[in-house]
């Protein structure tokens, strides 16, 4: 593959910074002029010592160097730069009669050679090849980022779908997600886990789509049988999401958000360590938000009642660390009930 052939690759080269060392002023000015039109930044040096100092001050993405230069030759500079940053590609410009230098160059780990007089296209090609790994890494990162973004958008769309159908819990999932994220941050969870919790929280009640709407909106207290029907939503949520391969355990978070540490929850009656840490956090956020908010069948119980419930269930039904973190979050005002 010729890396310099496609427009995209040229765009990539345009993001790179170059350090170019050459003692011959005429050659240096001409090539630097050419390079400046193709790269983000081109730093020039008139000898190896200058080049090394420039690299130390501001490491370049690519180093291009002549060999024979006063004060410090190109290979000595290359060696020092490789010791500082082994993965920075170094391209050496050589003349045929500099063949003795090749052994040294190989030892140093010089990446590519371009013959004198320099054919600029050949040089660009060498830079393209020298930076291929970095180019592929950036492409992979970009693809991953896109994938994560589309997953997040898909989850947000699912969240909107459930909230459009059931206006009484409108905003509930969003608020549970926000509170759960604050709890997770307080507990010092990783960025990756926090993202998972944010997304899991956003759709934790997605299974309510399978519950008759009258039950979700009825303005009276539910019978035990009706309440059993509502309970289906936890398992149903897991079924809806089960086959999607998210980089986070979203389906388990959703299925487990009504489990309780003492096994009194549903759908599986899981206990303690069998419950996912993320689900333990979402459950605390869910209980807190649900109790303090208005429901069709009852008025809001208020923040005090929610906090009372958390304290009473701490370490029994709800994870003690998650409860403590939730209380700290509320105390600090990072989330308002
Ligand atoms: Fe729920
Ligand atoms: Fe909920």
Short mmCIF file of C-alpha atoms and ligand atoms in Angstrom, two decimals:
data_model
loop_
_atom_site.label_atom_id
_atom_site.label_comp_id
_atom_site.label_asym_id
_atom_site.label_seq_id
_atom_site.Cartn_x
_atom_site.Cartn_y
_atom_site.Cartn_z
CA UNK A 1 0.00 0.00 0.00
CA UNK A 2 1.33 3.39 -0.91
CA UNK A 3 0.50 5.47 2.14
CA UNK A 4 0.90 8.77 0.38
CA UNK A 5 -1.53 7.92 -2.39
CA UNK A 6 -4.90 8.64 -0.78
CA UNK A 7 -6.20 11.99 0.35
CA UNK A 8 -6.87 10.70 3.82
CA UNK A 9 -3.26 9.70 4.34
CA UNK A 10 -2.12 13.13 3.25
CA UNK A 11 -4.53 14.56 5.82
CA UNK A 12 -2.88 12.39 8.44
CA UNK A 13 0.60 13.61 7.46
CA UNK A 14 -0.67 17.15 7.81
CA UNK A 15 -1.20 16.52 11.55
CA UNK A 16 2.44 15.54 12.13
CA UNK A 17 5.36 17.63 13.34
CA UNK A 18 8.78 17.17 11.74
CA UNK A 19 12.29 17.84 12.92
CA UNK A 20 14.70 18.27 10.00
CA UNK A 21 18.47 18.55 10.50
CA UNK A 22 20.72 19.55 7.60
CA UNK A 23 23.88 21.68 7.57
CA UNK A 24 23.78 22.71 3.89
CA UNK A 25 21.75 25.89 3.92
CA UNK A 26 20.59 25.74 0.32
CA UNK A 27 19.38 22.13 0.59
CA UNK A 28 17.83 22.81 4.01
CA UNK A 29 15.86 25.86 2.89
CA UNK A 30 14.53 24.14 -0.22
CA UNK A 31 13.44 20.95 1.51
CA UNK A 32 12.10 22.76 4.58
CA UNK A 33 9.96 24.90 2.28
CA UNK A 34 8.60 21.75 0.63
CA UNK A 35 7.94 20.03 3.98
CA UNK A 36 6.23 23.07 5.52
CA UNK A 37 3.50 22.85 2.91
CA UNK A 38 2.77 19.25 3.87
CA UNK A 39 3.15 18.97 7.65
CA UNK A 40 1.69 20.68 10.70
CA UNK A 41 5.04 22.04 11.79
CA UNK A 42 8.63 21.75 10.59
CA UNK A 43 11.48 22.56 12.96
CA UNK A 44 14.89 22.93 11.30
CA UNK A 45 18.36 22.43 12.79
CA UNK A 46 21.76 23.10 11.23
CA UNK A 47 23.53 20.30 13.09
CA UNK A 48 22.90 17.33 15.34
CA UNK A 49 23.37 19.20 18.59
CA UNK A 50 20.79 21.80 17.62
CA UNK A 51 18.46 19.07 16.43
CA UNK A 52 18.72 17.17 19.70
CA UNK A 53 18.09 20.32 21.72
CA UNK A 54 15.03 21.10 19.58
CA UNK A 55 13.71 17.55 20.04
CA UNK A 56 14.20 17.74 23.80
CA UNK A 57 12.33 21.03 23.92
CA UNK A 58 9.47 19.77 21.73
CA UNK A 59 9.48 16.13 20.59
CA UNK A 60 8.58 15.84 16.90
CA UNK A 61 6.50 13.03 15.38
CA UNK A 62 9.13 12.35 12.70
CA UNK A 63 12.86 13.12 12.47
CA UNK A 64 14.64 13.63 9.14
CA UNK A 65 18.38 14.07 9.21
CA UNK A 66 21.45 14.41 7.08
CA UNK A 67 24.42 12.35 8.28
CA UNK A 68 27.55 14.48 7.98
CA UNK A 69 27.08 17.65 9.97
CA UNK A 70 29.39 19.71 12.19
CA UNK A 71 29.34 19.50 16.02
CA UNK A 72 27.19 16.35 16.16
CA UNK A 73 26.49 14.13 13.17
CA UNK A 74 23.03 12.90 12.21
CA UNK A 75 23.52 9.37 13.49
CA UNK A 76 24.69 10.51 16.90
CA UNK A 77 21.62 12.72 17.10
CA UNK A 78 19.42 9.82 15.95
CA UNK A 79 20.90 7.60 18.67
CA UNK A 80 20.16 10.18 21.36
CA UNK A 81 16.63 10.71 20.05
CA UNK A 82 15.96 6.95 19.89
CA UNK A 83 17.09 6.71 23.51
CA UNK A 84 14.52 9.37 24.43
CA UNK A 85 11.69 8.11 22.23
CA UNK A 86 12.27 4.73 20.60
CA UNK A 87 9.06 4.82 18.55
CA UNK A 88 9.73 8.13 16.78
CA UNK A 89 10.66 7.26 13.20
CA UNK A 90 14.04 8.57 12.08
CA UNK A 91 14.69 8.95 8.36
CA UNK A 92 18.28 9.40 7.29
CA UNK A 93 19.34 11.14 4.10
CA UNK A 94 22.46 9.45 2.74
CA UNK A 95 24.88 9.62 -0.15
CA UNK A 96 26.19 6.45 -1.78
CA UNK A 97 29.68 7.08 -0.40
CA UNK A 98 28.43 7.08 3.16
CA UNK A 99 28.11 3.29 3.12
CA UNK A 100 30.34 2.95 6.23
CA UNK A 101 27.64 4.68 8.19
CA UNK A 102 25.10 1.98 7.42
CA UNK A 103 26.34 -0.39 10.11
CA UNK A 104 26.04 2.33 12.72
CA UNK A 105 22.64 3.31 11.36
CA UNK A 106 21.34 -0.24 11.65
CA UNK A 107 22.61 -0.49 15.24
CA UNK A 108 20.89 2.75 16.15
CA UNK A 109 17.60 1.56 14.66
CA UNK A 110 17.22 4.19 11.94
CA UNK A 111 13.90 3.47 10.27
CA UNK A 112 14.34 4.52 6.63
CA UNK A 113 16.89 5.91 4.19
CA UNK A 114 16.43 8.36 1.41
CA UNK A 115 19.22 8.88 -1.10
CA UNK A 116 20.82 12.16 -1.97
CA UNK A 117 19.88 14.26 -3.85
CA UNK A 118 16.51 14.01 -2.22
CA UNK A 119 13.52 13.27 -4.37
CA UNK A 120 10.77 14.95 -2.28
CA UNK A 121 8.15 12.37 -3.23
CA UNK A 122 10.43 9.58 -2.12
CA UNK A 123 10.92 11.37 1.19
CA UNK A 124 7.17 11.79 1.72
CA UNK A 125 6.72 8.13 0.91
CA UNK A 126 9.39 7.21 3.49
CA UNK A 127 7.66 9.38 6.10
CA UNK A 128 4.33 7.74 5.26
CA UNK A 129 5.83 4.27 5.70
CA UNK A 130 7.71 5.29 8.83
CA UNK A 131 4.54 6.56 10.46
CA UNK A 132 2.30 3.72 9.25
CA UNK A 133 1.94 2.16 12.70
CA UNK A 134 0.95 5.47 14.22
CA UNK A 135 -1.46 6.09 11.33
CA UNK A 136 -3.11 2.70 11.90
CA UNK A 137 -3.31 3.31 15.64
CA UNK A 138 -5.04 6.63 15.05
CA UNK A 139 -7.44 5.05 12.57
CA UNK A 140 -8.27 2.31 15.07
CA UNK A 141 -8.83 4.87 17.82
CA UNK A 142 -11.11 6.82 15.50
CA UNK A 143 -13.11 3.72 14.59
CA UNK A 144 -13.43 2.79 18.26
CA UNK A 145 -14.57 6.27 19.17
CA UNK A 146 -17.19 6.18 16.43
CA UNK A 147 -18.43 2.80 17.59
CA UNK A 148 -18.71 3.96 21.19
CA UNK A 149 -20.54 7.10 20.10
CA UNK A 150 -23.08 5.19 18.04
CA UNK A 151 -23.65 2.78 20.94
CA UNK A 152 -24.28 5.72 23.24
CA UNK A 153 -26.67 7.28 20.74
CA UNK A 154 -28.52 3.98 20.38
CA UNK A 155 -28.96 3.74 24.13
CA UNK A 156 -30.14 7.34 24.33
CA UNK A 157 -32.70 6.57 21.60
CA UNK A 158 -33.98 3.57 23.56
CA UNK A 159 -34.29 5.76 26.65
CA UNK A 160 -36.34 8.33 24.72
CA UNK A 161 -38.62 5.58 23.38
CA UNK A 162 -39.61 4.38 26.85
CA UNK A 163 -40.04 7.89 28.20
CA UNK A 164 -42.31 8.91 25.31
CA UNK A 165 -44.63 6.04 26.12
CA UNK A 166 -44.66 6.56 29.88
CA UNK A 167 -44.70 10.24 30.79
CA UNK A 168 -44.90 9.57 34.55
CA UNK A 169 -41.44 8.16 34.69
CA UNK A 170 -40.28 10.82 32.25
CA UNK A 171 -36.87 11.91 33.38
CA UNK A 172 -36.63 9.17 36.01
CA UNK A 173 -34.08 7.15 34.07
CA UNK A 174 -32.08 10.25 33.26
CA UNK A 175 -31.99 11.29 36.91
CA UNK A 176 -31.10 7.78 38.09
CA UNK A 177 -28.29 7.77 35.55
CA UNK A 178 -26.99 11.13 36.82
CA UNK A 179 -27.14 10.13 40.48
CA UNK A 180 -25.54 6.72 39.78
CA UNK A 181 -22.68 8.45 37.93
CA UNK A 182 -22.09 10.76 40.91
CA UNK A 183 -22.04 7.75 43.26
CA UNK A 184 -19.61 5.92 40.96
CA UNK A 185 -17.34 8.97 40.80
CA UNK A 186 -17.39 9.28 44.58
CA UNK A 187 -16.38 5.61 44.84
CA UNK A 188 -13.48 6.23 42.46
CA UNK A 189 -14.59 3.83 39.72
CA UNK A 190 -12.80 3.83 36.36
CA UNK A 191 -13.92 6.04 33.44
CA UNK A 192 -14.96 2.90 31.58
CA UNK A 193 -17.16 1.69 34.46
CA UNK A 194 -18.66 5.14 34.94
CA UNK A 195 -19.65 5.28 31.25
CA UNK A 196 -21.27 1.86 31.61
CA UNK A 197 -23.20 2.99 34.69
CA UNK A 198 -24.35 6.16 32.96
CA UNK A 199 -25.70 4.16 30.02
CA UNK A 200 -27.14 1.35 32.16
CA UNK A 201 -28.92 3.94 34.31
CA UNK A 202 -30.37 5.63 31.21
CA UNK A 203 -32.24 2.47 30.18
CA UNK A 204 -32.56 0.52 33.43
CA UNK A 205 -36.38 0.56 33.13
CA UNK A 206 -36.48 -0.21 29.38
CA UNK A 207 -38.39 -3.42 30.21
CA UNK A 208 -41.41 -1.31 31.22
CA UNK A 209 -42.23 -1.35 27.51
CA UNK A 210 -43.62 -4.84 28.15
CA UNK A 211 -45.83 -3.69 31.05
CA UNK A 212 -49.42 -2.58 30.21
CA UNK A 213 -49.44 1.20 30.16
CA UNK A 214 -52.56 1.41 32.44
CA UNK A 215 -50.55 -0.17 35.23
CA UNK A 216 -47.77 2.39 34.93
CA UNK A 217 -50.17 5.32 34.90
CA UNK A 218 -52.98 4.25 37.24
CA UNK A 219 -53.57 6.87 39.93
CA UNK A 220 -54.34 4.35 42.68
CA UNK A 221 -52.37 1.90 44.79
CA UNK A 222 -51.55 -1.28 42.86
CA UNK A 223 -52.76 -4.73 43.93
CA UNK A 224 -50.17 -7.44 44.60
CA UNK A 225 -50.99 -9.10 41.26
CA UNK A 226 -50.59 -5.82 39.40
CA UNK A 227 -47.31 -5.20 41.14
CA UNK A 228 -46.11 -8.64 40.05
CA UNK A 229 -46.77 -7.56 36.47
CA UNK A 230 -44.64 -4.46 36.92
CA UNK A 231 -41.84 -6.61 38.31
CA UNK A 232 -41.58 -8.33 34.93
CA UNK A 233 -39.79 -5.22 33.63
CA UNK A 234 -36.41 -6.15 35.11
CA UNK A 235 -36.16 -9.50 33.31
CA UNK A 236 -37.82 -8.06 30.17
CA UNK A 237 -35.18 -5.32 30.03
CA UNK A 238 -32.45 -7.94 30.11
CA UNK A 239 -34.19 -9.86 27.32
CA UNK A 240 -34.43 -6.76 25.14
CA UNK A 241 -30.71 -6.03 25.52
CA UNK A 242 -29.36 -9.53 26.01
CA UNK A 243 -27.90 -10.13 22.55
CA UNK A 244 -26.16 -6.79 22.18
CA UNK A 245 -22.42 -6.98 22.76
CA UNK A 246 -21.75 -3.76 24.65
CA UNK A 247 -18.30 -3.15 26.11
CA UNK A 248 -20.13 -2.77 29.45
CA UNK A 249 -22.39 -5.29 31.22
CA UNK A 250 -25.52 -3.22 30.45
CA UNK A 251 -28.00 -6.11 30.26
CA UNK A 252 -26.95 -7.44 33.70
CA UNK A 253 -27.20 -3.97 35.22
CA UNK A 254 -30.74 -3.73 33.88
CA UNK A 255 -31.82 -7.22 34.99
CA UNK A 256 -30.32 -6.80 38.46
CA UNK A 257 -31.43 -3.29 39.37
CA UNK A 258 -34.21 -4.60 41.67
CA UNK A 259 -32.15 -7.32 43.34
CA UNK A 260 -31.27 -6.78 47.00
CA UNK A 261 -28.16 -7.87 48.94
CA UNK A 262 -30.21 -10.07 51.30
CA UNK A 263 -31.82 -11.93 48.43
CA UNK A 264 -35.21 -10.25 48.89
CA UNK A 265 -35.18 -8.62 45.47
CA UNK A 266 -36.28 -9.74 42.03
CA UNK A 267 -36.19 -11.31 39.46
CA UNK A 268 -33.63 -13.91 40.62
CA UNK A 269 -33.31 -13.22 44.36
CA UNK A 270 -29.55 -12.83 43.95
CA UNK A 271 -27.48 -12.18 47.07
CA UNK A 272 -24.42 -10.07 47.92
CA UNK A 273 -21.47 -10.78 45.70
CA UNK A 274 -23.65 -12.34 42.99
CA UNK A 275 -24.93 -8.85 42.20
CA UNK A 276 -22.85 -6.78 39.80
CA UNK A 277 -21.14 -3.74 41.45
CA UNK A 278 -22.66 -1.50 38.76
CA UNK A 279 -26.14 -2.84 39.55
CA UNK A 280 -25.59 -2.17 43.27
CA UNK A 281 -24.95 1.47 42.44
CA UNK A 282 -27.88 1.84 40.04
CA UNK A 283 -30.21 0.22 42.61
CA UNK A 284 -29.26 2.78 45.25
CA UNK A 285 -29.73 5.64 42.79
CA UNK A 286 -33.04 4.13 41.64
CA UNK A 287 -34.49 3.75 45.14
CA UNK A 288 -33.38 7.24 46.11
CA UNK A 289 -34.80 8.88 42.99
CA UNK A 290 -38.00 6.82 42.95
CA UNK A 291 -38.87 7.53 46.58
CA UNK A 292 -38.26 11.22 46.39
CA UNK A 293 -40.22 11.66 43.15
CA UNK A 294 -43.92 11.82 42.46
CA UNK A 295 -45.64 8.64 41.21
CA UNK A 296 -49.09 8.33 39.60
CA UNK A 297 -50.30 6.23 42.52
CA UNK A 298 -48.77 8.28 45.33
CA UNK A 299 -47.41 11.70 46.08
CA UNK A 300 -43.66 12.20 46.39
CA UNK A 301 -42.35 10.83 49.67
CA UNK A 302 -39.61 13.43 49.66
CA UNK A 303 -35.85 13.41 50.08
CA UNK A 304 -35.96 12.75 53.85
CA UNK A 305 -37.95 9.57 53.39
CA UNK A 306 -35.52 8.41 50.68
CA UNK A 307 -32.50 9.04 52.90
CA UNK A 308 -34.22 7.25 55.78
CA UNK A 309 -34.83 4.23 53.55
CA UNK A 310 -31.19 4.19 52.44
CA UNK A 311 -29.94 4.30 56.03
CA UNK A 312 -32.34 1.57 57.12
CA UNK A 313 -31.33 -0.73 54.27
CA UNK A 314 -27.60 0.05 54.37
CA UNK A 315 -25.58 -3.18 54.30
CA UNK A 316 -28.80 -5.24 54.45
CA UNK A 317 -30.56 -4.59 51.17
CA UNK A 318 -28.25 -1.97 49.70
CA UNK A 319 -24.48 -2.01 49.34
CA UNK A 320 -23.02 -0.06 52.28
CA UNK A 321 -20.34 1.68 50.18
CA UNK A 322 -22.87 2.73 47.55
CA UNK A 323 -25.23 4.08 50.23
CA UNK A 324 -22.43 6.01 51.94
CA UNK A 325 -21.31 7.44 48.61
CA UNK A 326 -24.91 8.41 47.76
CA UNK A 327 -25.31 10.20 51.09
CA UNK A 328 -22.04 12.07 50.50
CA UNK A 329 -23.16 13.06 46.99
CA UNK A 330 -26.45 14.44 48.38
CA UNK A 331 -24.65 16.13 51.27
CA UNK A 332 -22.26 17.89 48.89
CA UNK A 333 -25.13 18.92 46.64
CA UNK A 334 -23.62 17.12 43.60
CA UNK A 335 -27.16 15.86 43.01
CA UNK A 336 -30.39 17.42 44.26
CA UNK A 337 -33.48 15.37 45.05
FE1 LIG B 1 -37.11 -0.54 37.74
FE1 LIG B 2 -36.27 2.81 37.94
#
